[in-house]
CSV table of C-alpha atoms and ligand atoms in Angstrom, one decimal:
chain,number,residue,atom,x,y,z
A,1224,UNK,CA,-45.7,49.3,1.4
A,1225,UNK,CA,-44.9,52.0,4.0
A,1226,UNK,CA,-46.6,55.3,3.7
A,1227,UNK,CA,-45.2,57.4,1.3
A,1228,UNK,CA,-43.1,60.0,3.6
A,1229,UNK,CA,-43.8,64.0,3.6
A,1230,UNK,CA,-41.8,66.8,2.6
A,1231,UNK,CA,-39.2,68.1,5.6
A,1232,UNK,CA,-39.9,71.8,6.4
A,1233,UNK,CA,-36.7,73.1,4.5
A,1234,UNK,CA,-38.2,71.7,1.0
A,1235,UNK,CA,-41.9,72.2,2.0
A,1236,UNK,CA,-42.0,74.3,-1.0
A,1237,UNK,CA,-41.2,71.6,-3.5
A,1238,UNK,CA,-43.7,69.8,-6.1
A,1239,UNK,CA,-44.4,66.2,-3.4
A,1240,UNK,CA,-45.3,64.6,-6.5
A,1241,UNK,CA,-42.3,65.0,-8.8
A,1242,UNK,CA,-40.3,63.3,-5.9
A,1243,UNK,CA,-39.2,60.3,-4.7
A,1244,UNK,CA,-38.9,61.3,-0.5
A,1245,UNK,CA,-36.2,58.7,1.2
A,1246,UNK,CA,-35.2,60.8,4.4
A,1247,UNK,CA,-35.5,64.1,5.2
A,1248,UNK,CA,-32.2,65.1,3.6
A,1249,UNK,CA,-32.5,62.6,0.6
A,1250,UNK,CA,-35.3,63.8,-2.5
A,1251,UNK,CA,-35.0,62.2,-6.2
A,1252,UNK,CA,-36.7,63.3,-8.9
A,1253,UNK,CA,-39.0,61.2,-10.6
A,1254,UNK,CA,-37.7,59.5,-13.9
A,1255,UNK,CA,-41.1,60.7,-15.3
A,1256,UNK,CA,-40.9,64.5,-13.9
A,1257,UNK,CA,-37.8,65.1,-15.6
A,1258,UNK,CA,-39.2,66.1,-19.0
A,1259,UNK,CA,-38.0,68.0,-22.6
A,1260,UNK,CA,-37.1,71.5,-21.3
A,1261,UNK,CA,-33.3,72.0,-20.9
A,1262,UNK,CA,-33.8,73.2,-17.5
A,1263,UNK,CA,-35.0,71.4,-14.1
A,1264,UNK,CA,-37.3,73.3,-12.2
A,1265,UNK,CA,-36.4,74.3,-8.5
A,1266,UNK,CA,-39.6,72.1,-7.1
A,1267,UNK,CA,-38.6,69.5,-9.1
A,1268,UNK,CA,-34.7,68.9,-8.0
A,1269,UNK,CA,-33.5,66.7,-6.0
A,1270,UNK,CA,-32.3,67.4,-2.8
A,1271,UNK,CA,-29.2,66.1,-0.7
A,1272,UNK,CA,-27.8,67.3,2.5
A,1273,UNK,CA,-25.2,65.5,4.3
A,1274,UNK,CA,-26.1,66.8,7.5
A,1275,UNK,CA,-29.1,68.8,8.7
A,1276,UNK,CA,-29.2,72.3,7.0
A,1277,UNK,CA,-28.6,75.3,9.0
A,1278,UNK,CA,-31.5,77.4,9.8
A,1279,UNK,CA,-33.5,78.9,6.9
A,1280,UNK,CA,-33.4,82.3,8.3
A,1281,UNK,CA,-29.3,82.4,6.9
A,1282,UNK,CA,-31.4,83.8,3.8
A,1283,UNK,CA,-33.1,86.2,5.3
A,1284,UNK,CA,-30.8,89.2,4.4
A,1285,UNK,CA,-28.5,87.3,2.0
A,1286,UNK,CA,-26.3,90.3,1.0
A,1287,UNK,CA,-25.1,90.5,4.4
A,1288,UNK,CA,-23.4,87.0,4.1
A,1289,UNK,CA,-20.4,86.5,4.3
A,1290,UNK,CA,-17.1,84.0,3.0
A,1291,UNK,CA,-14.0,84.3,4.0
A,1292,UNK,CA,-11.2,83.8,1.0
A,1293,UNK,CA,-7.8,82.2,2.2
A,1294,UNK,CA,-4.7,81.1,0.3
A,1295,UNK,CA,-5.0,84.7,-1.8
A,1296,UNK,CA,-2.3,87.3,-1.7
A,1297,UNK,CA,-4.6,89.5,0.3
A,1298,UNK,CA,-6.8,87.1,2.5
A,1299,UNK,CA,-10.2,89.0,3.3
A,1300,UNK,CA,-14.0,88.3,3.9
A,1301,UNK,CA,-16.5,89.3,1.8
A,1302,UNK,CA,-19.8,89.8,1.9
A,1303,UNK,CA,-22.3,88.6,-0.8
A,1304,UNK,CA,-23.1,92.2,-1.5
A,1305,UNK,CA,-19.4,92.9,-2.5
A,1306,UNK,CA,-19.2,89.8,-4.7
A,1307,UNK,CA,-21.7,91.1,-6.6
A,1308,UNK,CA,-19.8,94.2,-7.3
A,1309,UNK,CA,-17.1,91.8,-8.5
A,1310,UNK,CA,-18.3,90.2,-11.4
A,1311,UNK,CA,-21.1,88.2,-13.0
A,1312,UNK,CA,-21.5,85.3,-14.8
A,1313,UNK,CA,-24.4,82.8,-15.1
A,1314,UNK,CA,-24.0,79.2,-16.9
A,1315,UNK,CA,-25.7,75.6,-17.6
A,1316,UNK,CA,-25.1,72.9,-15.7
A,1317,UNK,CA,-25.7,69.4,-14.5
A,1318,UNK,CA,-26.3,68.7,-10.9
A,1319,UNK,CA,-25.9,65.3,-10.2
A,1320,UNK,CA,-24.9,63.5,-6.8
A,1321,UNK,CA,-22.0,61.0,-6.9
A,1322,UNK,CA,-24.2,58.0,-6.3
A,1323,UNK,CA,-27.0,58.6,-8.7
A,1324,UNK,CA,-27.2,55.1,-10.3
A,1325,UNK,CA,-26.4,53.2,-7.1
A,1326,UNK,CA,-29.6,51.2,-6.9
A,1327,UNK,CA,-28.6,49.2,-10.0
A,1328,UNK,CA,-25.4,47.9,-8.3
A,1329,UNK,CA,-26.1,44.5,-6.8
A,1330,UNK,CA,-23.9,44.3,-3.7
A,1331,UNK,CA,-26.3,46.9,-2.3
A,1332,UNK,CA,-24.0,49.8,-2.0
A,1333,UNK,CA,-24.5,51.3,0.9
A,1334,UNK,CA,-26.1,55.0,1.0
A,1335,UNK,CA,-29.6,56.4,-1.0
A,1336,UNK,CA,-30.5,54.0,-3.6
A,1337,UNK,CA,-30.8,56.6,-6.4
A,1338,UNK,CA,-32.1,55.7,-9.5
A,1339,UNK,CA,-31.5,58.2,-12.1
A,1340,UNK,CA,-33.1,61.3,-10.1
A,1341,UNK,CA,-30.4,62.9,-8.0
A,1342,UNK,CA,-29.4,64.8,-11.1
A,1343,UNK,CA,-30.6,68.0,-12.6
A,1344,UNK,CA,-29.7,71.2,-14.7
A,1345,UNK,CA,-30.2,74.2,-14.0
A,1346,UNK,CA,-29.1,78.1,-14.0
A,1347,UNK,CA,-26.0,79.3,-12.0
A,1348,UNK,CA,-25.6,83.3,-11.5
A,1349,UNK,CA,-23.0,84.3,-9.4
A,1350,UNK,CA,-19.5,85.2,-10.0
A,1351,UNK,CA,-16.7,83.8,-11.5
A,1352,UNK,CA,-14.0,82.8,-8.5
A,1353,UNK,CA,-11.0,83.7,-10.7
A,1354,UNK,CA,-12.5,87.3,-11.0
A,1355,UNK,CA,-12.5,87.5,-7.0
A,1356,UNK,CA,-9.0,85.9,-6.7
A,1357,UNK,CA,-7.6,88.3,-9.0
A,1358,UNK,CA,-9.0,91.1,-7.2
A,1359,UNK,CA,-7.2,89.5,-3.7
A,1360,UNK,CA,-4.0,89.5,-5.8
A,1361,UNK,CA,-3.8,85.8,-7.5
A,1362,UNK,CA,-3.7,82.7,-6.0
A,1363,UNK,CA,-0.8,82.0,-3.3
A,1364,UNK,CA,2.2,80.1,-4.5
A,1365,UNK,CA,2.1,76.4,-4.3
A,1366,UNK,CA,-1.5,76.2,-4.0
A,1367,UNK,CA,-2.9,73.0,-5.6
A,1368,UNK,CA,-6.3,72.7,-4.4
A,1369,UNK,CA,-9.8,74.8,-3.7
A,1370,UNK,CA,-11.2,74.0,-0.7
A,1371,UNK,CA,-14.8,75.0,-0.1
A,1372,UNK,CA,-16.5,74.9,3.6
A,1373,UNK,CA,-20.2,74.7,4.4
A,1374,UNK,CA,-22.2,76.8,6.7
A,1375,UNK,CA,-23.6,74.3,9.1
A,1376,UNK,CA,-23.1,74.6,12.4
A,1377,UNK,CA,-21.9,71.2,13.9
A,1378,UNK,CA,-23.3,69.1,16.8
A,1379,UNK,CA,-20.6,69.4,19.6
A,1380,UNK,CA,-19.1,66.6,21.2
A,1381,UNK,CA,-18.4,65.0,17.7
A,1382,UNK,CA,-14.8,65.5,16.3
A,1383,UNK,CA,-16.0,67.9,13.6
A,1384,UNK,CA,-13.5,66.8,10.7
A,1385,UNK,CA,-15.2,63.4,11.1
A,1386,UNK,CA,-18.7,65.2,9.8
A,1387,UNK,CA,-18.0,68.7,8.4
A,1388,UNK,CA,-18.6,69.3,4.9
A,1389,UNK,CA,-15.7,70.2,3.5
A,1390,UNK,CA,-14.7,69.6,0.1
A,1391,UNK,CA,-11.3,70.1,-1.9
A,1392,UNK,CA,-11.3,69.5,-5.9
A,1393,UNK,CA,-7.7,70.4,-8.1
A,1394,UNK,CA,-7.1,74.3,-8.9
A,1395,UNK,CA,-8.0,73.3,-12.8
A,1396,UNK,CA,-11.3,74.2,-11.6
A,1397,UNK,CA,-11.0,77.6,-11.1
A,1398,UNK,CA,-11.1,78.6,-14.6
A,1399,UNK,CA,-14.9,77.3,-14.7
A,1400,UNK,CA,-15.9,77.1,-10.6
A,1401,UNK,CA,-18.3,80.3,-9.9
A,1402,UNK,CA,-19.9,81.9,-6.4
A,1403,UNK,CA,-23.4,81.7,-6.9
A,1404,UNK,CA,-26.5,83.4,-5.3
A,1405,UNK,CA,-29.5,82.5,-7.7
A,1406,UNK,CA,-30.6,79.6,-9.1
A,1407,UNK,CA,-33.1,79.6,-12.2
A,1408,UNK,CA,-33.6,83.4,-12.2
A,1409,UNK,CA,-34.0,83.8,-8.3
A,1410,UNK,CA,-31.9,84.4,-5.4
A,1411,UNK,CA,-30.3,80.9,-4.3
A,1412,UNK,CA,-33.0,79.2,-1.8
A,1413,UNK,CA,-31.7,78.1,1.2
A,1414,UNK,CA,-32.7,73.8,0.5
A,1415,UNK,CA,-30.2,74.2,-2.5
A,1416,UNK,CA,-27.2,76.7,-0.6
A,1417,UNK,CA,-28.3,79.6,-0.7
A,1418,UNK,CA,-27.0,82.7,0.4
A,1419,UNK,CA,-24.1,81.7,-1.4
A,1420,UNK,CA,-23.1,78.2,-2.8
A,1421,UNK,CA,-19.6,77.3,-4.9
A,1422,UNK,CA,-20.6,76.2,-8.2
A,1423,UNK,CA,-18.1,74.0,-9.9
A,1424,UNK,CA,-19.2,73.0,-13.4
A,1425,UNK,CA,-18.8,69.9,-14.6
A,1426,UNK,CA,-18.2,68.6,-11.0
A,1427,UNK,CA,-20.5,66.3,-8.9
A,1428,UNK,CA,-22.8,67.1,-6.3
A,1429,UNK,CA,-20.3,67.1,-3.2
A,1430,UNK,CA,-18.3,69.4,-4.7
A,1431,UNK,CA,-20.6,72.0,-5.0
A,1432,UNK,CA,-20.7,73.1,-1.3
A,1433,UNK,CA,-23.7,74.9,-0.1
A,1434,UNK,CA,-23.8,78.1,1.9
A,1435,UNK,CA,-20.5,78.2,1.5
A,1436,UNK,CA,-18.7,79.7,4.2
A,1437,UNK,CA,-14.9,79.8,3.6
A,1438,UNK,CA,-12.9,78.9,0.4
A,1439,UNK,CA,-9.1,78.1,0.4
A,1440,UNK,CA,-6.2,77.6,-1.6
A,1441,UNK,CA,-4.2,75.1,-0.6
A,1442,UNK,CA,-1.7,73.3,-1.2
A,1443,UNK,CA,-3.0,70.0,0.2
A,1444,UNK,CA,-6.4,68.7,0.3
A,1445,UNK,CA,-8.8,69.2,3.1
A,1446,UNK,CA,-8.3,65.7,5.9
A,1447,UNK,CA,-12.2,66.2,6.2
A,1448,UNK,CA,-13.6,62.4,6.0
A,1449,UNK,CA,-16.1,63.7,3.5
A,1450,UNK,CA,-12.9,64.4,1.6
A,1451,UNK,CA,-10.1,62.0,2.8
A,1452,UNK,CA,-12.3,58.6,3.2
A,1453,UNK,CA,-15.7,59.8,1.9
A,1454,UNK,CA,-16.6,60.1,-1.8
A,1455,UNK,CA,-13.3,57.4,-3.0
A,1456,UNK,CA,-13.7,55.3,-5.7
A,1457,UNK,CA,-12.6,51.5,-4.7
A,1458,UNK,CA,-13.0,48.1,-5.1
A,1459,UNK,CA,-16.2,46.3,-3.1
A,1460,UNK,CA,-15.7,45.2,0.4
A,1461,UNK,CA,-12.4,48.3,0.8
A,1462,UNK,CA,-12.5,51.2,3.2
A,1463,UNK,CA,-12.2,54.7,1.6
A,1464,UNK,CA,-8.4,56.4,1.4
A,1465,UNK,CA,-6.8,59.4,0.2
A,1466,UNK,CA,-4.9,57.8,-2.5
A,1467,UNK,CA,-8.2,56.1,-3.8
A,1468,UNK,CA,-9.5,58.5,-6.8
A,1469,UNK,CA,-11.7,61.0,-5.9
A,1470,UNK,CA,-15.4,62.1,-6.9
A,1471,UNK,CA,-14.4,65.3,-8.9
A,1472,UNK,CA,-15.3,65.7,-12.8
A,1473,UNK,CA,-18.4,63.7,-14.2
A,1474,UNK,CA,-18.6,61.4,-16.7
A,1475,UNK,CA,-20.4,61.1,-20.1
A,1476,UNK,CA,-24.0,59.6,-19.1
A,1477,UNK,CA,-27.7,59.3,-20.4
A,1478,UNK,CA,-30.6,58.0,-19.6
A,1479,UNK,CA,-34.2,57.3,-20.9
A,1480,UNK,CA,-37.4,59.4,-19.5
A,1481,UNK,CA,-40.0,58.4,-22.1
A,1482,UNK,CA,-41.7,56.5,-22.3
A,1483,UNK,CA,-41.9,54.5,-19.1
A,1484,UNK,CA,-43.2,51.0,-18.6
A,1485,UNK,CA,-45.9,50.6,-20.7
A,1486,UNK,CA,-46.5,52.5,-24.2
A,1487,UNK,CA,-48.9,52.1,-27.2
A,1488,UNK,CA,-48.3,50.2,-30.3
A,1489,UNK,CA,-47.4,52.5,-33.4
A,1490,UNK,CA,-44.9,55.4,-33.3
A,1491,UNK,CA,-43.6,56.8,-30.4
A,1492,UNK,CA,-41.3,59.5,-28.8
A,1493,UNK,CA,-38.6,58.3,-26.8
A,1494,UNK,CA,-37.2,61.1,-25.1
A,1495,UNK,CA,-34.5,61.4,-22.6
A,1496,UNK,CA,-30.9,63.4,-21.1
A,1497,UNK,CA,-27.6,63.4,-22.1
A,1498,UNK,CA,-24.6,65.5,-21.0
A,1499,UNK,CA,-20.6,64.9,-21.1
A,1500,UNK,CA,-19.7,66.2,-17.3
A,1501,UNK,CA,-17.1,68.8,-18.7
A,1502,UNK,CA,-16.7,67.6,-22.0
A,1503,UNK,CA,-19.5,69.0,-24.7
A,1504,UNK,CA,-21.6,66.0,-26.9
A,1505,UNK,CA,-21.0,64.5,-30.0
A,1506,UNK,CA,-23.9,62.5,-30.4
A,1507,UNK,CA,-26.8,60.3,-28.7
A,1508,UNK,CA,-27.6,56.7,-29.4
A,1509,UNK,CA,-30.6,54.9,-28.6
A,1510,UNK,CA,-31.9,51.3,-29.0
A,1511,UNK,CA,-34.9,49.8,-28.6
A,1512,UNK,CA,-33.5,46.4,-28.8
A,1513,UNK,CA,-31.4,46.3,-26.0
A,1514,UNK,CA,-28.5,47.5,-27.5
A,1515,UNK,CA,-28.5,45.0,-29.9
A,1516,UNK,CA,-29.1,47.6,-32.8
A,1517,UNK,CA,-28.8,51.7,-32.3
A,1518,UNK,CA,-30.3,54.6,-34.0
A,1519,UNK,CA,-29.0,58.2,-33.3
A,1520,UNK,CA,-31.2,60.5,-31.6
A,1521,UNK,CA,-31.8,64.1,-32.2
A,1522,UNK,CA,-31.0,66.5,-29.5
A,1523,UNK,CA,-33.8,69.1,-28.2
A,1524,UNK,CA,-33.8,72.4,-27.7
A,1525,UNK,CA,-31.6,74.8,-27.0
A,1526,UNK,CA,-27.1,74.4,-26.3
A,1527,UNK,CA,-26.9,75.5,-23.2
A,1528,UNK,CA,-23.0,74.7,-23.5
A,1529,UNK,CA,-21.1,72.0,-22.4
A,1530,UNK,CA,-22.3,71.7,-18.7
A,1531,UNK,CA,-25.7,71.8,-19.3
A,1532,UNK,CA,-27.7,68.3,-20.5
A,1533,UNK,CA,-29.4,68.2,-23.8
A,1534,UNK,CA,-33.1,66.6,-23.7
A,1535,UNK,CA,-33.0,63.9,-26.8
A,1536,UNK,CA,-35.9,62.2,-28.9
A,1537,UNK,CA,-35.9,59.7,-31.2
A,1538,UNK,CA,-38.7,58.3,-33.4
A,1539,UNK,CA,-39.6,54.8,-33.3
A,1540,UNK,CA,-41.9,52.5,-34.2
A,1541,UNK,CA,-43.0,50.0,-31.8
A,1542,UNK,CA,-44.6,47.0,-32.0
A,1543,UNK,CA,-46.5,45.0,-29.5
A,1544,UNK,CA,-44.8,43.3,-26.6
A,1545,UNK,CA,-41.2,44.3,-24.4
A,1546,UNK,CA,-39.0,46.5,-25.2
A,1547,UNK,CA,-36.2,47.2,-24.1
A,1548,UNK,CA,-35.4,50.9,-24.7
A,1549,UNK,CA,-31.5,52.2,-23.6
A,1550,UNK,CA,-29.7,55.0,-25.1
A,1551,UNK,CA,-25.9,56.2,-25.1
A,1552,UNK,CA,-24.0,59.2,-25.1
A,1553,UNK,CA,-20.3,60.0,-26.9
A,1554,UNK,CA,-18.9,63.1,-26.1
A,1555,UNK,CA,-16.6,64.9,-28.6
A,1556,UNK,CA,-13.1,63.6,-27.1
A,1557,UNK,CA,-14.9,60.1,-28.1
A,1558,UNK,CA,-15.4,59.3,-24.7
A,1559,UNK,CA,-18.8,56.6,-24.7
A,1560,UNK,CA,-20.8,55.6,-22.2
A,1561,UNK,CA,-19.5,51.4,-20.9
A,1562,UNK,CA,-22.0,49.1,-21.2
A,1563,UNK,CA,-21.6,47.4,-17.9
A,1564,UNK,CA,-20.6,49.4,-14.4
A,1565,UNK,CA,-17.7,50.0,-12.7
A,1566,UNK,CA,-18.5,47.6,-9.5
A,1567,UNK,CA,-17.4,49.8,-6.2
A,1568,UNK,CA,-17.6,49.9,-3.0
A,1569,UNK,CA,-20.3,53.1,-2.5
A,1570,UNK,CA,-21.8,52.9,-5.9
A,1571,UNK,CA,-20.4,56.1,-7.1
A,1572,UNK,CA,-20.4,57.0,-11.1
A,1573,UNK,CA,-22.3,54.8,-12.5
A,1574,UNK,CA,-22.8,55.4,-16.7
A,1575,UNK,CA,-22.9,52.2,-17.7
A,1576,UNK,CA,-26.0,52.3,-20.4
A,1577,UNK,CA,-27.5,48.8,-19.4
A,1578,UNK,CA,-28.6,49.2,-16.7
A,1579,UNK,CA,-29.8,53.1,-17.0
A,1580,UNK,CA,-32.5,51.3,-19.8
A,1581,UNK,CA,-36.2,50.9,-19.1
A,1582,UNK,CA,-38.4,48.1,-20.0
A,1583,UNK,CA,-41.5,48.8,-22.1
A,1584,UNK,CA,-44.4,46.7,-22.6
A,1585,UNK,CA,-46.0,47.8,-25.6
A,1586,UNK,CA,-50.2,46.7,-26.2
B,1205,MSS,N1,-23.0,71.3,0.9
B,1205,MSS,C1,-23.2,71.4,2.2
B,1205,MSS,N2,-22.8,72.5,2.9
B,1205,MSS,N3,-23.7,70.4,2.9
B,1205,MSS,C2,-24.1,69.2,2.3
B,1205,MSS,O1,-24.5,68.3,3.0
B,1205,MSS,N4,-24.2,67.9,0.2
B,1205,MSS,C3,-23.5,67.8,-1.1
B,1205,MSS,C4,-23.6,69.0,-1.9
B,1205,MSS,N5,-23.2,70.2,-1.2
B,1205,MSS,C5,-23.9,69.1,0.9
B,1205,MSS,C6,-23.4,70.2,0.2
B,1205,MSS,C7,-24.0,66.6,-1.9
B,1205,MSS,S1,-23.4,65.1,-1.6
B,1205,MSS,C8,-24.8,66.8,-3.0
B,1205,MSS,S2,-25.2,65.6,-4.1
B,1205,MSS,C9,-25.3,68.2,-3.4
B,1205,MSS,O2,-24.9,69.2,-2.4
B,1205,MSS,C10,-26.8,68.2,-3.5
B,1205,MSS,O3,-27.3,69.5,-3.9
B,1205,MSS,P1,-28.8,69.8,-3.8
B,1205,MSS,O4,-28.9,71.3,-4.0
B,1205,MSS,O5,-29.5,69.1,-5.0
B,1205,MSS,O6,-29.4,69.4,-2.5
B,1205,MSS,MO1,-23.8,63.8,-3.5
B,1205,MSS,O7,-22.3,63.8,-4.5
């Protein structure tokens, strides 16, 4: 085994041992650091950074940052000390990169081979993007799209719509999609987008572009790779294309945090995470039998509203030898987690309960 790789400077401050460390830019939480409380702990999320971050002093004087808004009647920048004059709102909600689950896919997906760890929920303050748009005058006609632009500052010599992060999702959004500047009670840290970062509930990882720099409406979406190629859903063995679906609203998903591997005979607590991506939950399922028979759970804690995850436990009695412990989640359109995945190219969305389970050998 190689030897187990250290923090990069920019996430220096986060707990080593709650994290799986693959690069520099790549972090996963542990499946057993995730725990009951509704809300994931800064040193305990997992980090993902398409390119290097820009330089941590962007948060020195975070007020003094600012985005410029296009595609309004009245165009302007702001800085993040106007925004907060603006409006304030804080909400729930899931984190979760676009290819957490792709280690279970068997072609071997290229990209991280997350497990279930590049998820998380936390606390959003910022505020609400419809509340700055009407105060530019409304969104432009024929504007379809919100495109968001991150601060880094590119490598030259490289044509910079081939690596600039630069995401567009559908103007549905906006009734939900927020500028944030604090995360879990404190001002937005630079490893997770800080000064400012657009939030967009509901939405994965990609989407939610980190010291955000520009945001547009636009009628068209952004030709950026990350948007145009990157981040497609298609079949193995295709290239990624515009017409391809894109990684924008989450699905319903679960997954299993406790216990883990091995567990003692007699009653036990299995606990785990549910959410429904935009859609609130119904209900959670588990099964200790491999999804031969199922038992609903009991959600934990605090309704932090439909973004945010519910921790789940149910009660069961366990007898000696493997077990194999899965659990799924319906949301209240009906909508159920698959058994199986949806086999494609880059591993994206994976929900498929099956695979998400954990085997448990019980002494
Ligand atoms: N933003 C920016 N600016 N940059 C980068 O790189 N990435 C993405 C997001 N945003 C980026 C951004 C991704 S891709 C993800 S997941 C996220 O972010 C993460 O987050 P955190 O905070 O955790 O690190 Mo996949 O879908």
């Amino acid at each position: 085994a190689s030897e187990p790789k250290s923090l990069p400077d920019f996430a220096a401050w986060k707990d080593r041992n709650a994290l799986i460390v693959y690069t520099a830019n790549t972090m996963e939480t542990h499946r057993g650091a995730i725990g009951n409380g509704v809300i994931t702990p800064a040193d305990r999320l997992f980090v993902r950074n398409n390119l290097p971050a820009p330089p941590s002093t962007i948060t020195d004087d975070p007020d003094a940052w600012e985005v410029q808004i296009e595609g309004v009647k009245n165009p302007r920048s702001l800085t993040v000390g106007e925004l907060k004059s603006m409006g304030v709102t804080t909400v729930a909600s899931v984190l979760q990169c676009s290819g957490n689950g792709r280690a279970f896919f068997p072609h071997g997906a290229s990209g991280t081979p997350w497990s279930v760890g590049a998820a998380g929920c936390v606390m959003w303050t910022g505020v609400p993007l419809k509340d700055v748009v009407d105060a530019l005058g409304g969104v432009a006609e024929g504007a379809r799209y919100i495109t968001g632009t991150g601060g880094e500052s590119l490598p030259e010599g490289l044509d910079p719509k081939s690596i600039m992060v630069e995401r567009s999702i559908p103007t549905r959004a906006l009734d939900s999609a927020l500028l944030a500047w604090e995360m879990n009670d404190i001002p937005l840290s630079h490893t997770h987008g800080g000064p400012l970062r657009l939030v967009v509930p509901g939405y994965y990882g990609v989407n939610n572009v980190k010291y955000v720099k520009n945001i547009a409406f636009t009628e068209n979406q952004t030709d950026a790779k990350i948007q145009a190629s990157g981040y497609r859903v298609r079949e193995v063995g295709k290239s990624g294309s515009p017409d391809q679906p894109s990684m924008w609203e989450m699905n319903v998903k679960s997954w299993v945090t406790a216990p883990l591997e091995t567990g003692r005979s007699g009653r036990s607590m299995v606990c785990g995470v549910a959410f429904g991506g935009t859609v609130a939950l119904e209900k959670i399922e588990v099964s200790t039998d491999g999804g031969k028979t199922w038992k609903q759970g009991r959600f934990l804690g605090p309704d932090l509203g439909p973004y945010a995850w519910r921790p789940f436990v149910m009660a069961a009695d366990l007898g000696a030898g493997e077990h194999r412990i899965v659990s799924r989640a319906t949301d209240i359109e009906g909508n159920t987690q698959p058994e199986g995945r949806i086999e494609n190219e880059r591993g994206y969305g994976h929900n498929g309960w099956s695979d998400h389970g954990v085997s448990v050998t019980v002494s």
